[in-house]
Structure formats: C-alpha cells, structure tokens
Coordinates of C-alpha atoms in Angstrom, one line a residue:
Chain O
M47 CA 6.7 17.2 20.7
F48 CA 5.4 16.3 24.4
D49 CA 2.3 18.1 24.0
S50 CA 1.3 17.0 20.2
I51 CA 1.8 13.3 21.5
V52 CA -0.5 14.0 24.3
M53 CA -3.6 15.5 22.3
R54 CA -3.1 13.4 19.7
L55 CA -4.0 10.3 22.5
L56 CA -6.4 12.6 24.3
T57 CA -8.4 12.2 21.3
G58 CA -8.2 8.7 21.0
K59 CA -5.7 8.2 18.8
F60 CA -3.3 5.5 17.7
L61 CA 0.2 6.7 17.4
C62 CA 2.5 4.6 15.1
E63 CA 5.4 4.8 12.7
T64 CA 3.1 5.1 9.8
T65 CA 0.9 7.7 11.0
A66 CA 2.6 9.8 13.2
P67 CA 6.7 8.7 13.0
E68 CA 8.1 11.6 15.3
A69 CA 5.4 11.3 17.9
F70 CA 6.2 7.3 17.9
R71 CA 9.9 7.6 18.0
A72 CA 10.0 10.2 20.3
L73 CA 7.7 7.9 22.5
E74 CA 10.0 5.0 22.0
E75 CA 12.5 6.9 24.4
D76 CA 11.9 5.7 28.3
A77 CA 12.1 9.8 29.4
M78 CA 9.1 10.6 27.0
R79 CA 6.9 7.6 27.5
N80 CA 7.2 8.1 31.3
D81 CA 6.7 12.2 30.9
V82 CA 3.1 11.0 29.0
D83 CA 1.9 8.4 31.4
A84 CA 2.2 10.2 34.2
Y85 CA 0.2 13.0 32.6
L86 CA -2.6 10.6 31.9
R87 CA -2.2 9.1 35.0
R88 CA -3.4 12.3 36.4
I89 CA -6.9 12.2 34.4
G90 CA -7.5 8.2 34.7
R91 CA -5.8 7.4 32.0
R92 CA -2.6 5.6 31.0
L93 CA -0.2 4.8 28.2
A94 CA -0.5 1.4 26.5
C95 CA 1.2 -0.3 24.1
T96 CA -0.2 -2.7 21.8
A97 CA 1.2 -6.5 21.9
G98 CA 3.4 -6.0 18.9
G99 CA 4.9 -2.6 20.4
H100 CA 3.5 -1.3 17.0
A101 CA 1.4 1.7 18.5
Y102 CA 0.7 3.5 21.4
Y103 CA -2.9 4.5 22.9
M104 CA -4.8 6.0 25.7
A105 CA -6.4 3.3 28.0
Y106 CA -8.1 3.6 31.3
E107 CA -6.2 3.4 34.5
R108 CA -9.2 2.3 36.5
L109 CA -12.6 0.5 35.2
G110 CA -15.6 2.0 37.3
P111 CA -19.4 1.9 35.6
D112 CA -19.4 4.7 33.3
E113 CA -15.8 3.3 31.3
R114 CA -17.8 0.0 31.1
A115 CA -20.2 1.1 29.0
E116 CA -16.9 2.7 26.8
V117 CA -15.8 -0.9 26.9
K118 CA -18.7 -2.0 25.7
R119 CA -18.9 0.2 22.9
L120 CA -15.6 -0.8 22.0
F121 CA -16.0 -4.4 21.8
S122 CA -18.6 -3.8 19.7
E123 CA -16.6 -1.8 17.1
I124 CA -13.8 -4.8 17.1
K125 CA -16.9 -7.4 16.6
H126 CA -17.7 -5.2 13.8
D127 CA -14.5 -4.8 12.3
L128 CA -13.1 -8.3 12.8
R129 CA -15.0 -10.0 9.7
P130 CA -14.1 -7.6 7.1
M131 CA -10.6 -7.4 8.2
V132 CA -9.8 -10.6 8.4
N133 CA -11.2 -11.2 4.8
F134 CA -9.2 -7.8 3.8
L135 CA -5.6 -9.6 5.5
K136 CA -6.5 -12.7 3.7
F137 CA -7.3 -10.9 0.3
T138 CA -4.4 -8.8 0.5
M139 CA -2.2 -12.0 1.2
Q140 CA -3.6 -13.9 -1.8
A141 CA -3.4 -10.8 -4.1
L142 CA 0.1 -9.9 -3.5
R143 CA 0.7 -13.9 -3.4
N144 CA 2.4 -13.7 0.4
E145 CA 2.7 -15.9 2.6
E146 CA 3.2 -13.3 5.1
A147 CA 0.6 -11.8 7.5
P148 CA 0.2 -7.8 6.9
S149 CA 2.3 -6.0 9.7
P150 CA 2.1 -2.1 10.4
G151 CA 3.9 -0.2 8.4
E152 CA 3.8 -2.3 5.6
R153 CA 3.2 -1.1 2.0
I154 CA 0.3 -1.7 0.2
D155 CA -0.1 -1.0 -3.6
Y156 CA -3.5 -0.8 -4.8
P157 CA -2.7 -1.0 -8.5
A158 CA -0.6 -4.2 -8.0
I159 CA -3.9 -5.7 -6.0
L160 CA -6.2 -4.4 -8.5
R161 CA -3.9 -5.9 -11.6
A162 CA -3.9 -9.5 -9.8
V163 CA -7.8 -9.0 -9.2
T164 CA -8.5 -8.3 -12.7
T165 CA -6.1 -11.4 -13.8
H166 CA -7.3 -13.7 -10.9
P167 CA -11.0 -14.9 -11.6
Q168 CA -10.6 -16.5 -8.0
L169 CA -10.1 -13.2 -6.7
A170 CA -12.6 -11.1 -8.0
D171 CA -14.9 -13.7 -6.5
E172 CA -13.2 -12.6 -3.3
L173 CA -13.5 -9.0 -3.5
R174 CA -17.3 -9.5 -5.0
N175 CA -18.1 -11.4 -1.4
F176 CA -17.1 -8.0 0.5
A177 CA -20.4 -7.3 -0.5
A178 CA -22.4 -9.7 1.8
L179 CA -20.7 -7.5 4.7
G180 CA -23.0 -5.0 4.2
R181 CA -23.8 -1.8 2.5
D182 CA -20.6 0.0 3.4
F183 CA -18.9 -2.8 1.5
T184 CA -21.1 -2.5 -1.5
A185 CA -19.9 -0.7 -4.6
S186 CA -22.5 1.2 -6.8
D187 CA -21.2 -0.8 -9.9
S188 CA -19.6 -4.4 -10.4
T189 CA -16.3 -2.9 -12.1
A190 CA -13.3 -4.1 -9.8
R191 CA -11.8 -0.8 -9.3
S192 CA -15.1 0.4 -7.8
M193 CA -15.6 -3.0 -5.6
L194 CA -11.8 -2.5 -4.4
D195 CA -12.1 1.1 -3.9
K196 CA -15.0 0.8 -2.0
V197 CA -13.3 -2.1 0.2
F198 CA -10.1 0.4 0.6
T199 CA -12.3 3.0 1.6
Q200 CA -13.6 1.4 4.7
V201 CA -10.2 0.0 5.4
V202 CA -8.9 3.5 5.5
K203 CA -12.1 4.8 7.3
G204 CA -11.4 2.1 10.3
G205 CA -8.0 3.2 10.7
Y206 CA -6.1 0.4 9.8
L207 CA -4.6 2.0 6.3
F208 CA -3.3 5.1 5.8
L209 CA -2.9 6.9 2.4
L210 CA 0.8 7.4 1.6
D211 CA 1.0 8.5 -1.6
R212 CA -2.4 9.5 -3.4
D213 CA -0.5 9.6 -7.3
R214 CA 0.7 6.4 -7.1
E215 CA -1.6 4.7 -4.9
V216 CA 0.3 3.6 -2.3
Y217 CA -1.2 2.5 1.3
A218 CA 0.2 1.5 4.5
F219 CA -1.2 -0.5 7.5
T220 CA -1.3 1.6 10.7
G221 CA -0.5 0.4 14.0
K222 CA -4.1 -0.3 14.5
L223 CA -3.7 -3.3 13.1
D224 CA -1.3 -4.6 15.6
F225 CA -4.1 -3.7 17.9
L226 CA -7.2 -6.0 16.3
L227 CA -4.3 -8.6 15.7
E228 CA -4.0 -8.7 19.4
A229 CA -7.8 -8.9 19.9
I230 CA -8.3 -11.8 17.5
E231 CA -5.2 -13.6 18.9
F232 CA -7.1 -13.2 21.9
L233 CA -10.1 -14.7 20.8
M234 CA -8.5 -17.8 19.1
A235 CA -6.8 -18.7 21.8
N236 CA -9.8 -18.1 24.4
E237 CA -12.3 -19.2 22.2
Q238 CA -10.5 -22.4 21.1
I239 CA -10.4 -21.3 17.1
A240 CA -7.1 -22.3 16.3
D241 CA -7.7 -25.7 16.1
E242 CA -8.4 -26.4 12.0
A243 CA -5.1 -26.3 10.1
P244 CA -5.2 -23.9 7.6
D245 CA -4.3 -26.2 5.0
D246 CA -7.8 -27.5 5.2
Q247 CA -8.5 -24.5 2.5
P248 CA -9.2 -25.0 -1.0
E249 CA -6.0 -24.8 -3.1
Q250 CA -6.5 -21.3 -4.3
M251 CA -3.9 -19.5 -2.3
R252 CA -1.1 -22.1 -4.2
M253 CA -3.0 -21.7 -7.4
L254 CA -2.6 -18.2 -7.5
Chain K
M156 CA 55.2 -9.9 -13.3
R157 CA 54.0 -6.4 -14.2
D158 CA 53.5 -8.0 -17.7
V159 CA 51.9 -11.2 -16.8
T160 CA 49.3 -9.1 -14.8
V161 CA 48.5 -6.7 -17.8
T162 CA 48.7 -10.0 -20.0
L163 CA 46.0 -11.3 -17.8
L164 CA 43.8 -8.1 -17.6
E165 CA 44.0 -7.8 -21.6
R166 CA 42.8 -11.4 -22.2
L167 CA 39.8 -10.5 -19.2
H168 CA 38.8 -7.7 -21.3
T169 CA 39.0 -9.1 -24.8
H170 CA 36.8 -12.0 -23.5
R171 CA 35.0 -9.8 -21.1
H172 CA 31.3 -10.7 -22.4
L173 CA 32.1 -14.3 -21.7
V174 CA 33.3 -13.9 -18.3
A175 CA 30.3 -11.7 -17.3
E176 CA 28.1 -14.2 -18.8
A177 CA 29.8 -16.8 -16.5
Y178 CA 29.3 -14.9 -13.5
H179 CA 25.8 -13.9 -14.0
Q180 CA 24.3 -17.5 -15.3
G181 CA 26.4 -19.6 -12.9
S182 CA 28.4 -21.3 -16.0
I183 CA 28.5 -21.5 -19.7
V184 CA 28.5 -24.1 -22.1
R185 CA 31.2 -24.7 -24.5
S186 CA 30.4 -24.2 -28.1
D187 CA 32.4 -24.0 -31.6
D188 CA 32.2 -20.4 -31.3
N189 CA 33.6 -19.5 -27.4
R190 CA 35.9 -23.0 -27.4
K191 CA 39.2 -20.8 -28.2
A192 CA 38.2 -18.1 -25.6
I193 CA 37.2 -20.8 -23.0
E194 CA 40.8 -22.5 -23.8
V195 CA 42.6 -18.8 -23.0
L196 CA 40.6 -18.0 -20.1
Q197 CA 41.4 -21.6 -18.8
Q198 CA 44.9 -21.2 -19.0
Q199 CA 44.7 -17.7 -16.9
R200 CA 42.3 -19.7 -14.2
V201 CA 40.1 -17.7 -15.0
L202 CA 37.5 -20.5 -16.0
V203 CA 37.6 -24.1 -14.5
P204 CA 35.6 -27.1 -15.5
H205 CA 32.0 -27.2 -14.1
T206 CA 30.7 -30.1 -15.9
P207 CA 32.6 -31.8 -19.0
E208 CA 30.8 -29.1 -21.3
E209 CA 30.5 -26.8 -18.8
Y210 CA 32.8 -24.0 -17.0
R211 CA 32.5 -21.6 -14.2
L212 CA 34.5 -19.0 -12.9
H213 CA 37.2 -19.3 -10.9
S214 CA 36.1 -18.7 -7.1
T215 CA 38.7 -16.2 -6.2
L216 CA 37.2 -14.0 -9.6
R217 CA 33.9 -15.0 -8.2
R218 CA 34.4 -13.6 -4.9
F219 CA 36.2 -10.3 -6.5
L220 CA 33.4 -9.7 -8.8
D221 CA 31.1 -10.5 -5.6
S222 CA 32.5 -7.7 -3.9
A223 CA 33.2 -5.1 -6.4
L224 CA 29.7 -5.0 -7.8
N225 CA 28.6 -5.4 -4.3
T226 CA 25.9 -8.4 -4.7
H227 CA 24.8 -10.5 -2.0
R228 CA 26.7 -13.4 -2.7
I229 CA 28.6 -14.0 0.1
L230 CA 27.2 -17.0 1.8
H231 CA 30.5 -18.7 2.0
S232 CA 32.6 -15.3 3.2
S233 CA 32.6 -16.3 6.7
A234 CA 33.7 -19.8 6.1
D235 CA 36.5 -18.4 3.7
I236 CA 37.5 -15.8 6.5
G237 CA 38.0 -18.6 8.6
T238 CA 40.1 -20.6 6.9
I239 CA 42.3 -17.8 6.0
F240 CA 42.8 -17.0 9.6
V241 CA 44.0 -20.7 9.8
R242 CA 46.5 -20.2 6.5
L243 CA 47.8 -17.3 8.6
E244 CA 48.6 -19.1 11.7
V245 CA 50.3 -21.8 9.3
L246 CA 52.1 -19.2 7.2
T247 CA 53.4 -17.5 10.4
D248 CA 54.7 -20.6 11.6
S249 CA 56.4 -21.2 7.9
Y250 CA 58.3 -17.7 7.5
I251 CA 59.4 -17.9 11.2
A252 CA 60.9 -21.3 10.3
A253 CA 62.2 -19.9 7.0
F254 CA 63.8 -17.4 8.8
N255 CA 65.4 -19.7 11.3
E256 CA 67.1 -21.6 8.5
D257 CA 68.4 -18.2 6.8
N258 CA 66.3 -18.9 3.9
E259 CA 65.9 -15.5 2.6
S260 CA 63.8 -16.0 -0.5
D261 CA 61.1 -18.1 1.0
T262 CA 61.1 -15.3 3.9
D263 CA 60.7 -13.1 1.6
A264 CA 57.8 -14.8 -0.4
Y265 CA 56.0 -16.0 3.3
E266 CA 56.2 -12.5 3.8
D267 CA 54.4 -11.6 0.5
E268 CA 51.5 -14.7 1.4
I269 CA 51.0 -13.1 4.9
A270 CA 50.5 -9.3 3.8
Q271 CA 47.9 -11.0 1.2
A272 CA 46.1 -13.1 3.8
V273 CA 46.3 -10.5 6.1
F274 CA 44.6 -8.3 3.6
E275 CA 42.3 -11.0 2.3
I276 CA 41.2 -11.4 5.9
S277 CA 40.4 -7.5 6.3
D278 CA 38.8 -7.1 3.0
G279 CA 36.7 -9.7 3.8
L280 CA 35.7 -9.0 6.9
Q281 CA 34.8 -5.4 6.2
G282 CA 32.7 -7.0 3.0
F283 CA 30.8 -9.7 5.1
I284 CA 29.6 -6.8 7.4
T285 CA 28.9 -4.2 4.7
N286 CA 26.7 -6.6 2.7
L287 CA 25.3 -8.2 5.8
Q288 CA 24.4 -4.6 7.0
A289 CA 22.6 -4.1 3.5
N290 CA 21.1 -7.7 3.8
I291 CA 19.7 -6.1 7.3
E292 CA 18.2 -2.9 6.6
T293 CA 16.4 -4.3 3.8
R294 CA 15.3 -7.4 5.3
F295 CA 16.5 -9.8 2.8
A296 CA 14.7 -8.2 0.0
A297 CA 16.9 -10.3 -2.3
V298 CA 14.5 -13.3 -1.3
S299 CA 10.8 -12.5 -1.3
S300 CA 9.2 -15.7 0.5
I301 CA 9.5 -15.0 4.7
S302 CA 10.7 -18.8 4.6
A303 CA 13.8 -17.6 2.5
K304 CA 14.4 -14.8 4.3
R305 CA 14.2 -16.7 7.3
K306 CA 16.5 -19.3 5.8
Q307 CA 19.3 -16.7 4.9
N308 CA 18.4 -15.4 8.6
E309 CA 19.6 -18.4 10.4
F310 CA 22.2 -18.8 7.9
Y311 CA 23.9 -15.3 8.8
L312 CA 23.0 -15.6 12.2
D313 CA 25.4 -18.8 12.2
A314 CA 28.0 -17.4 9.9
T315 CA 28.0 -14.2 12.2
H316 CA 28.3 -16.2 15.6
T317 CA 31.3 -18.2 13.9
L318 CA 33.0 -15.2 12.7
V319 CA 32.9 -13.5 16.4
Q320 CA 34.2 -16.8 17.7
V321 CA 37.3 -16.9 15.2
L322 CA 37.8 -13.0 16.0
E323 CA 38.0 -13.6 19.8
S324 CA 40.0 -16.8 19.2
F325 CA 42.5 -14.8 16.9
H326 CA 42.3 -12.0 19.7
F327 CA 43.7 -14.3 22.0
S328 CA 46.3 -16.4 20.3
D329 CA 49.8 -15.6 21.0
L330 CA 50.6 -14.7 17.1
L331 CA 51.6 -11.1 17.7
D332 CA 54.1 -12.6 20.6
R333 CA 55.8 -14.9 18.1
L334 CA 56.2 -12.0 15.5
Q335 CA 58.0 -9.8 18.2
A336 CA 60.9 -10.4 16.7
F337 CA 59.5 -9.2 12.8
P338 CA 58.5 -5.7 13.7
R339 CA 57.5 -5.3 9.7
I340 CA 55.2 -8.1 9.6
E341 CA 53.7 -7.3 13.6
E342 CA 53.0 -3.7 12.6
L343 CA 51.1 -5.3 9.5
L344 CA 49.1 -7.5 11.4
R345 CA 48.7 -4.8 14.6
T346 CA 47.4 -2.1 12.4
Q347 CA 45.3 -4.6 9.7
L348 CA 43.7 -6.8 11.8
F349 CA 44.2 -6.7 15.9
N350 CA 43.6 -3.2 16.5
R351 CA 40.3 -3.7 14.3
I352 CA 39.3 -6.5 15.9
P353 CA 37.2 -4.8 19.2
I354 CA 35.5 -2.5 16.6
L355 CA 34.9 -5.6 14.3
R356 CA 33.7 -7.9 17.0
S357 CA 31.4 -5.2 18.8
T358 CA 29.8 -4.6 15.2
L359 CA 29.5 -8.4 14.4
Q360 CA 27.9 -8.7 17.8
T361 CA 25.2 -5.9 17.3
I362 CA 24.3 -7.7 13.9
Y363 CA 24.4 -11.2 15.6
E364 CA 21.4 -9.5 17.9
T365 CA 19.9 -7.8 15.3
L366 CA 19.6 -10.5 13.2
R367 CA 18.3 -12.6 16.6
Q368 CA 16.1 -10.1 16.9
F369 CA 14.9 -10.7 12.7
L370 CA 14.7 -14.4 13.1
F371 CA 11.9 -13.7 16.5
E372 CA 10.1 -11.7 14.1
F373 CA 10.2 -14.0 11.1
R374 CA 8.8 -16.8 13.3
K375 CA 6.1 -14.6 14.7
I376 CA 4.9 -13.1 10.9
E377 CA 5.0 -17.1 10.1
A378 CA 2.9 -17.9 13.5
R379 CA 0.5 -14.9 12.8
A380 CA 0.3 -15.4 9.0
K381 CA -1.1 -19.0 10.2
R382 CA -3.2 -17.6 12.8
I383 CA -5.0 -15.1 10.3
Q384 CA -5.8 -18.2 7.8
Q385 CA -6.9 -20.1 10.6
M386 CA -9.3 -17.2 11.4
W387 CA -10.2 -16.8 7.9
L388 CA -11.2 -20.1 7.6
F389 CA -13.0 -20.1 11.0
L390 CA -15.4 -17.3 10.2
K391 CA -16.0 -18.4 6.4
K392 CA -17.3 -21.8 8.4
T393 CA -19.1 -20.0 11.3
P394 CA -20.9 -17.2 9.7
D395 CA -23.1 -16.4 12.5
Y396 CA -19.8 -16.5 14.5
E397 CA -20.2 -13.9 17.5
P398 CA -17.3 -13.8 20.3
R399 CA -18.2 -13.8 23.7
P400 CA -19.2 -11.3 25.5
W401 CA -15.8 -10.8 26.7
D402 CA -16.5 -7.1 27.9
N403 CA -18.7 -8.5 30.7
S404 CA -15.4 -10.0 32.0
T405 CA -14.1 -8.8 35.3
D406 CA -10.7 -9.4 34.1
L407 CA -10.3 -7.5 31.0
P408 CA -8.0 -8.2 28.3
P409 CA -6.0 -5.4 27.9
W410 CA -7.0 -4.1 24.4
L411 CA -10.3 -3.6 25.9
E412 CA -9.0 -1.2 28.3
R413 CA -8.7 1.6 25.6
S414 CA -10.0 4.6 26.1
P415 CA -12.1 6.4 23.8
G416 CA -10.7 9.8 22.8
L417 CA -12.2 13.0 24.3
V418 CA -13.8 15.9 22.8
I419 CA -11.3 18.7 23.1
A420 CA -12.2 22.3 22.1
T421 CA -9.7 25.2 23.4
H422 CA -10.4 29.2 23.0
P423 CA -7.8 31.7 22.8
D424 CA -7.6 33.5 26.5
V425 CA -8.0 37.1 25.0
S426 CA -6.9 38.7 28.5
D427 CA -3.8 36.9 28.3
D428 CA -0.7 39.4 27.3
N429 CA 1.3 37.0 25.9
C430 CA -1.5 36.1 23.1
E431 CA -1.8 39.9 22.2
N432 CA 0.7 39.5 19.3
R433 CA -0.4 36.5 17.8
L434 CA -4.2 37.1 18.2
I435 CA -3.1 40.5 15.9
E436 CA -1.3 38.4 13.7
I437 CA -4.5 36.1 13.4
A438 CA -6.7 39.4 13.0
K439 CA -4.8 40.8 10.4
S440 CA -4.9 37.5 8.2
I441 CA -8.6 37.6 8.4
P442 CA -9.9 39.1 5.0
P443 CA -12.3 42.2 5.7
A444 CA -16.0 40.9 5.7
D445 CA -17.7 41.9 2.5
V446 CA -19.9 44.5 3.7
S447 CA -22.6 45.4 1.5
T448 CA -24.5 48.8 2.2
R449 CA -28.0 48.7 1.3
R450 CA -29.6 51.4 0.2
R451 CA -32.8 52.5 1.4
R452 CA -35.6 53.1 -0.9
A453 CA -37.5 56.5 -0.5
A454 CA -41.1 56.3 0.3
G455 CA -43.5 56.3 -2.8
R456 CA -46.5 58.2 -3.0
I457 CA -50.0 58.0 -4.7
M458 CA -50.2 59.0 -8.1
T459 CA -53.7 59.7 -10.1
E460 CA -53.9 58.1 -13.3
D461 CA -56.1 58.3 -16.2
V462 CA -58.9 55.9 -16.8
P463 CA -57.7 54.4 -19.9
D464 CA -59.7 54.2 -22.9
A465 CA -61.8 51.4 -23.7
V466 CA -60.8 48.9 -26.7
T467 CA -63.0 47.2 -28.6
V468 CA -61.2 44.1 -29.7
Q469 CA -61.9 43.7 -33.3
V470 CA -62.3 39.7 -34.1
K471 CA -61.9 38.6 -37.8
P472 CA -65.1 37.5 -39.8
H473 CA -63.2 34.1 -40.5
M474 CA -62.0 33.5 -36.9
I475 CA -65.9 34.3 -35.8
A476 CA -67.0 31.5 -38.2
L477 CA -64.3 28.8 -37.3
R478 CA -65.2 29.4 -33.9
Q479 CA -69.2 28.9 -34.9
M480 CA -68.0 25.8 -37.0
L481 CA -66.3 24.2 -33.9
K482 CA -69.4 25.2 -31.6
D483 CA -71.8 23.3 -34.0
A484 CA -69.4 20.2 -34.4
K485 CA -69.4 19.9 -30.8
V486 CA -73.2 19.7 -30.5
A487 CA -74.0 18.0 -34.1
N488 CA -74.7 14.4 -34.1
T489 CA -72.8 13.7 -37.3
P490 CA -69.3 14.8 -38.4
V491 CA -69.7 18.6 -39.7
S492 CA -67.7 18.8 -42.9
A493 CA -65.8 21.9 -42.9
R494 CA -66.2 22.8 -46.6
G495 CA -69.4 22.1 -45.9
W496 CA -70.2 24.1 -43.2
R497 CA -68.7 27.2 -44.6
A498 CA -70.9 26.5 -47.8
E499 CA -73.9 26.7 -45.8
H500 CA -73.0 29.4 -43.0
A501 CA -70.3 31.5 -44.4
T502 CA -70.5 32.3 -47.9
E503 CA -70.3 36.0 -47.5
L504 CA -66.4 35.0 -46.3
D505 CA -63.9 36.3 -49.2
I506 CA -61.9 33.3 -49.4
D507 CA -61.8 30.0 -51.2
D508 CA -62.1 26.4 -49.4
A509 CA -58.0 26.2 -49.5
L510 CA -57.5 29.0 -47.9
W511 CA -60.7 28.0 -45.2
L512 CA -59.3 24.6 -44.7
E513 CA -55.8 26.1 -43.9
L514 CA -57.2 28.6 -41.3
A515 CA -59.3 25.7 -39.9
L516 CA -56.0 23.5 -39.2
D517 CA -54.0 26.3 -37.9
V518 CA -57.0 26.6 -35.1
L519 CA -57.0 23.3 -34.6
A520 CA -53.2 22.7 -34.1
K521 CA -52.9 25.6 -31.8
G522 CA -55.5 23.6 -29.8
T523 CA -57.0 26.4 -27.9
R524 CA -60.1 26.4 -25.5
I525 CA -62.1 26.4 -28.3
T526 CA -61.1 23.4 -30.1
K527 CA -61.1 21.2 -26.8
G528 CA -63.2 18.2 -27.0
V529 CA -63.3 18.3 -31.0
E530 CA -62.5 15.1 -33.1
V531 CA -60.6 15.7 -36.3
G532 CA -60.6 13.3 -39.5
Y533 CA -59.2 14.4 -42.7
D534 CA -60.1 13.5 -46.0
E535 CA -57.0 12.9 -47.8
L536 CA -56.2 12.6 -51.3
S537 CA -52.6 11.4 -52.2
R538 CA -51.4 12.0 -55.9
E539 CA -49.6 8.8 -57.3
E540 CA -48.3 10.7 -60.7
P541 CA -44.9 9.1 -61.3
F542 CA -43.2 12.5 -59.9
A543 CA -45.5 12.8 -56.7
G544 CA -43.9 14.5 -53.6
G545 CA -44.9 12.5 -51.3
N546 CA -47.2 15.2 -49.7
V547 CA -50.9 14.4 -49.0
F548 CA -53.3 16.7 -50.3
I549 CA -56.7 17.3 -47.5
K550 CA -59.8 17.5 -49.6
D551 CA -61.5 18.5 -46.5
L552 CA -61.7 18.0 -42.5
R553 CA -64.4 16.6 -40.6
L554 CA -65.5 17.6 -37.1
W555 CA -67.1 16.0 -34.0
K556 CA -67.2 16.0 -30.3
N557 CA -65.5 13.3 -29.2
A558 CA -66.4 10.8 -26.8

C-alpha cells in the first residue's frame, strides 16, 4: 500500500475516500502517515491534508524561487476553477433542492439533475449561463442534456467529480473539492467577501 | 389469563387493517363502518380517544410496533426508560414492604412487575441503541433537510446524555444491596441489567461522541452552504473579480503550498535476475510480430515489339456532316437551321430529317469539344389533341455561336 500511496502522491493526485478509498483509509493510520511524510521529506516535499480532512496531497516542504513559479501556476489554476465551481456547487444545490453544501464523497445523481433542469426553466437558465464562462462550457447544441454533459465533463476533468457508475450516471464529489473550498474560505475571509447576506438573493431557491 | 391473551390477539387480527391504519396515519376517524370495531379495540385498550371523533393507538402498542418494525420513532424512548428506572425503584420498595408484611400475593405480583420492568428497560435500551446506530449509519436519512438532521441530532445527543446519567446513577444505587435477601430478583437484576451496564454505558458514550461530531459537522455544512451562496452572489455581482495576488505573499496559505505532480517513468532492469521470470512472462504475453516477407521481383529484360499496324479511323458520313454544320453555325451571322443546312449541304446522306435531328440532338447532348460555344434553339410543336401525351415534337434546331 505504501508504494501505491507514494506513487499517487508523487504524480500530484489527491487521495480521498472517493477516488482511492483503500489508500485514504491507510493514510488515516498514524504510522502510514508518518512513513509517507518521512519519505516525501527526503525529496523536499511533505504530506498535507485538506482543512476538512477529506483528502491528502503532496506539498512543498520549503519554498524557493523554483517552487514560487509552481505556486503561481497553482494559483492561476485555482482562479480558473473558482467561478465555474462556485456556479456548479450553487447549481447542484438548487437542482437537488438541498440547502447543504456538497461535501467530498457526496453522490450526485445526473438523471435527477437533468430532470430538475427540464422541469424548472430557472435552472435551465442557470445552466445556459455556464456558456458565458468560456468555450470549455459551451455545448455544441442547446439541449439540456448536451449543456449538462458539457458542464459535468469539465467538472470531472477538473478532478472535482468522479464517475462512480457509468450505467446509472452516478457521480461523487472528490476530496479535491475540500481543497477548493479551503481556498474559497480563505479568499472570503481575507478579501471581505462574506459580508453580504445570502438572503439578498432572488427568490429562485425557495421557489424551486 | 392465557385465554384472555388469545382473545386479545384474535381481536387484533380481526381488526388488523384498522390497527395498521391507526399506526401509520397516527389516528383514525370514527365512521359508521368502523364504529363497532373501534368500540371492541377501545375495550381492549388498543385504541384510545385522540379527539372526540378520532382514535389513536395506545402508546404501549405503538412502542411495540415501532420496535418490531424497526422504525425510527424512538424520540421518547430515553424518557420512557428513565421513567421505568424510577418505577423499578418504587416496585422494589413495594416488594420489600409486601415481603416484610408477609403478603404473599402482593409479593408475587410485585415480583412479576419487577421482572417486567427489568425486561422493558433491557429491551428499551437495546432498541434505543439499535435504532440510534441505524440513524447514525445513515446520518439521519429519514429526514432530508440539514436543519431537521441537526434537530434530530441534538435531540438524540440530549437523550443519550440523559440515558448515560440514568445508567450511572442506577449503577451506583443500592438496589442490589437491598435485594440481597431475595436471590431470584437479585439474580434477574444482575444478569439482565447490572452486568450489562458497563457495556451499555460504553456504547452510549461512543454514540454520544459520534453525535457530537455529527453536530459539529452539520453546523459546519450549514455554514459552508451559506458561504457558497455568499460567494456565488458576490461573483455574480462582481463579474470582473480577480483575487489578490496571494501567490506573491511571503506567508502563503497552506493550500498554495501544494506541489504539482512529478513526471515519473520507470524502466525494467533487465540485468536483475529477480526480474527474469517476470520479464519472461511479459515477453511470452506479447503476441508475435506480424512479419511480412517481401518477395523480390526478378529483374526484367528489354523486349522488342512489332510496330503496330496503322489504323485509319473511319468517321461516319453523318458525323462529318454534323461537325461541319456546327462549325458553320459558329461562324454564321444568323442562326443556322439544322434541317435547312442538311437540305443544302448533305443531301447525299441516306437518312431522313427526323433521324438527322435526332443525331444532332445526340451530339449536342454529349457536349463534346465540337459543341462547345454553340447555342441551340428548338422549333417546337406541341399537339393540342384531346389525347396528347404531353410530348413535345421538335420540328427543327437552330444553332448559333453563343455570346
């Protein structure tokens, strides 16, 4: 298990209950965690865990000029993912009429979301709005299925969703979501974003 | 007593649909159809009045059904168990008093009641724990909203805490000491309750800790949902929002210290004996290459061939005439009539005008080099007879050079 964990971490993967359940559970053990961390430290890296404890990943042990370039690249990746992912989280909450924020491991039933989109014009509008985020989110035609497919494909590609069951089209959020939420919470706390009351938003959520 | 039990069970069976309805709907409304059945069940203390026209199941039967059907309606179990503990204390006192008064019938009756209370507590505790564990496993799946989950969680947290306290106070009570002189009851209490208390208490303590963790998580999820909505709203109102350059900060947030993946490639060490068997296995598993044997063609040799005989192409006279007509049409100032041209220049041809026109049309339709640059006009004649087939009859062709 040790080699499998280390190889996954070295290739930049997040280890979570959704994508690598056995590896994740093994890392919940102190001894394994210490072993992996000690190994990574020998190559200037360390084992890190997301704030919510839903995923493990590899982090730098020290930051020099070379690492700074990678930090910039990572920050730009997060900035790139920020708006689509916040929209997607809000969209799924609306579609599933759920006041809970999606968490890593939570299952997403694609057919249920598609049904909600075809039933509620408001949601269909929200789905169409994804196209404004760029070509990656623009579907080849304007059917709900095609638009939703495009959005799901991008979120899966970003590593935030994982296809659990191809036949039943069931997905699950990965531990990377925890990582993104950590970044979002940091930005909200440090850029004074959290002051607005969510109740200001239109009635759409309640109407659904 | 046995007959009474049988009668009760028979009545329950007879009115099973009514009982089930009362259980699942909470109550039943009295009507002309069920009036008699309700009276019977009320006499048996199965149904009790709820409102003047409504009846509900007696709480004892409802609890039994909850437990038997493993439903999650155990909200009041902990309070009930606490009450039974109190009752057990009272019964024990009454039993000792009856024994001291040498009242045998009362002593027997109290002994039965004590046994019943002990079993009720034991079953109740087990039921409470089983149901609560099921709820924990599904994270209160019976309710969908996070606020309802949190409320249920808070309730069970409180109930579990109360039960742990009840068990503790019971454990340290002098009940067993007081019953030392009554080995049968003392044995019952010891085996059914006191010996199990440490395990039950430990299980409840674990449940309590889990519920506390859940509560923490539920609160966190609620807060997170709020923040996502706030962020979504903010991004919607601020389309040009760009986070500050946190990547330049000297004190980076932990999530920005993530290292990207390394490109890793490995190669087998063919000189390592340990790898030999595995490498053989791999080699065997590789299908043989599709080798194509290319045959070399033998070198050729120069051969002398006879010069072929000259062939004179015979052009038919009508074809020569048609070509000439087309040539003339290209240089003529006025359109050339096909029939006129033939009458003038090709009288020697042994064909009539109809065939001449047909041959001309055929050449024009093929669109060869000689027809290039020639325009065609048709002198048509359509029959207006009653049985005309719709065909157009061409009388003549006019040919001229196109512009």
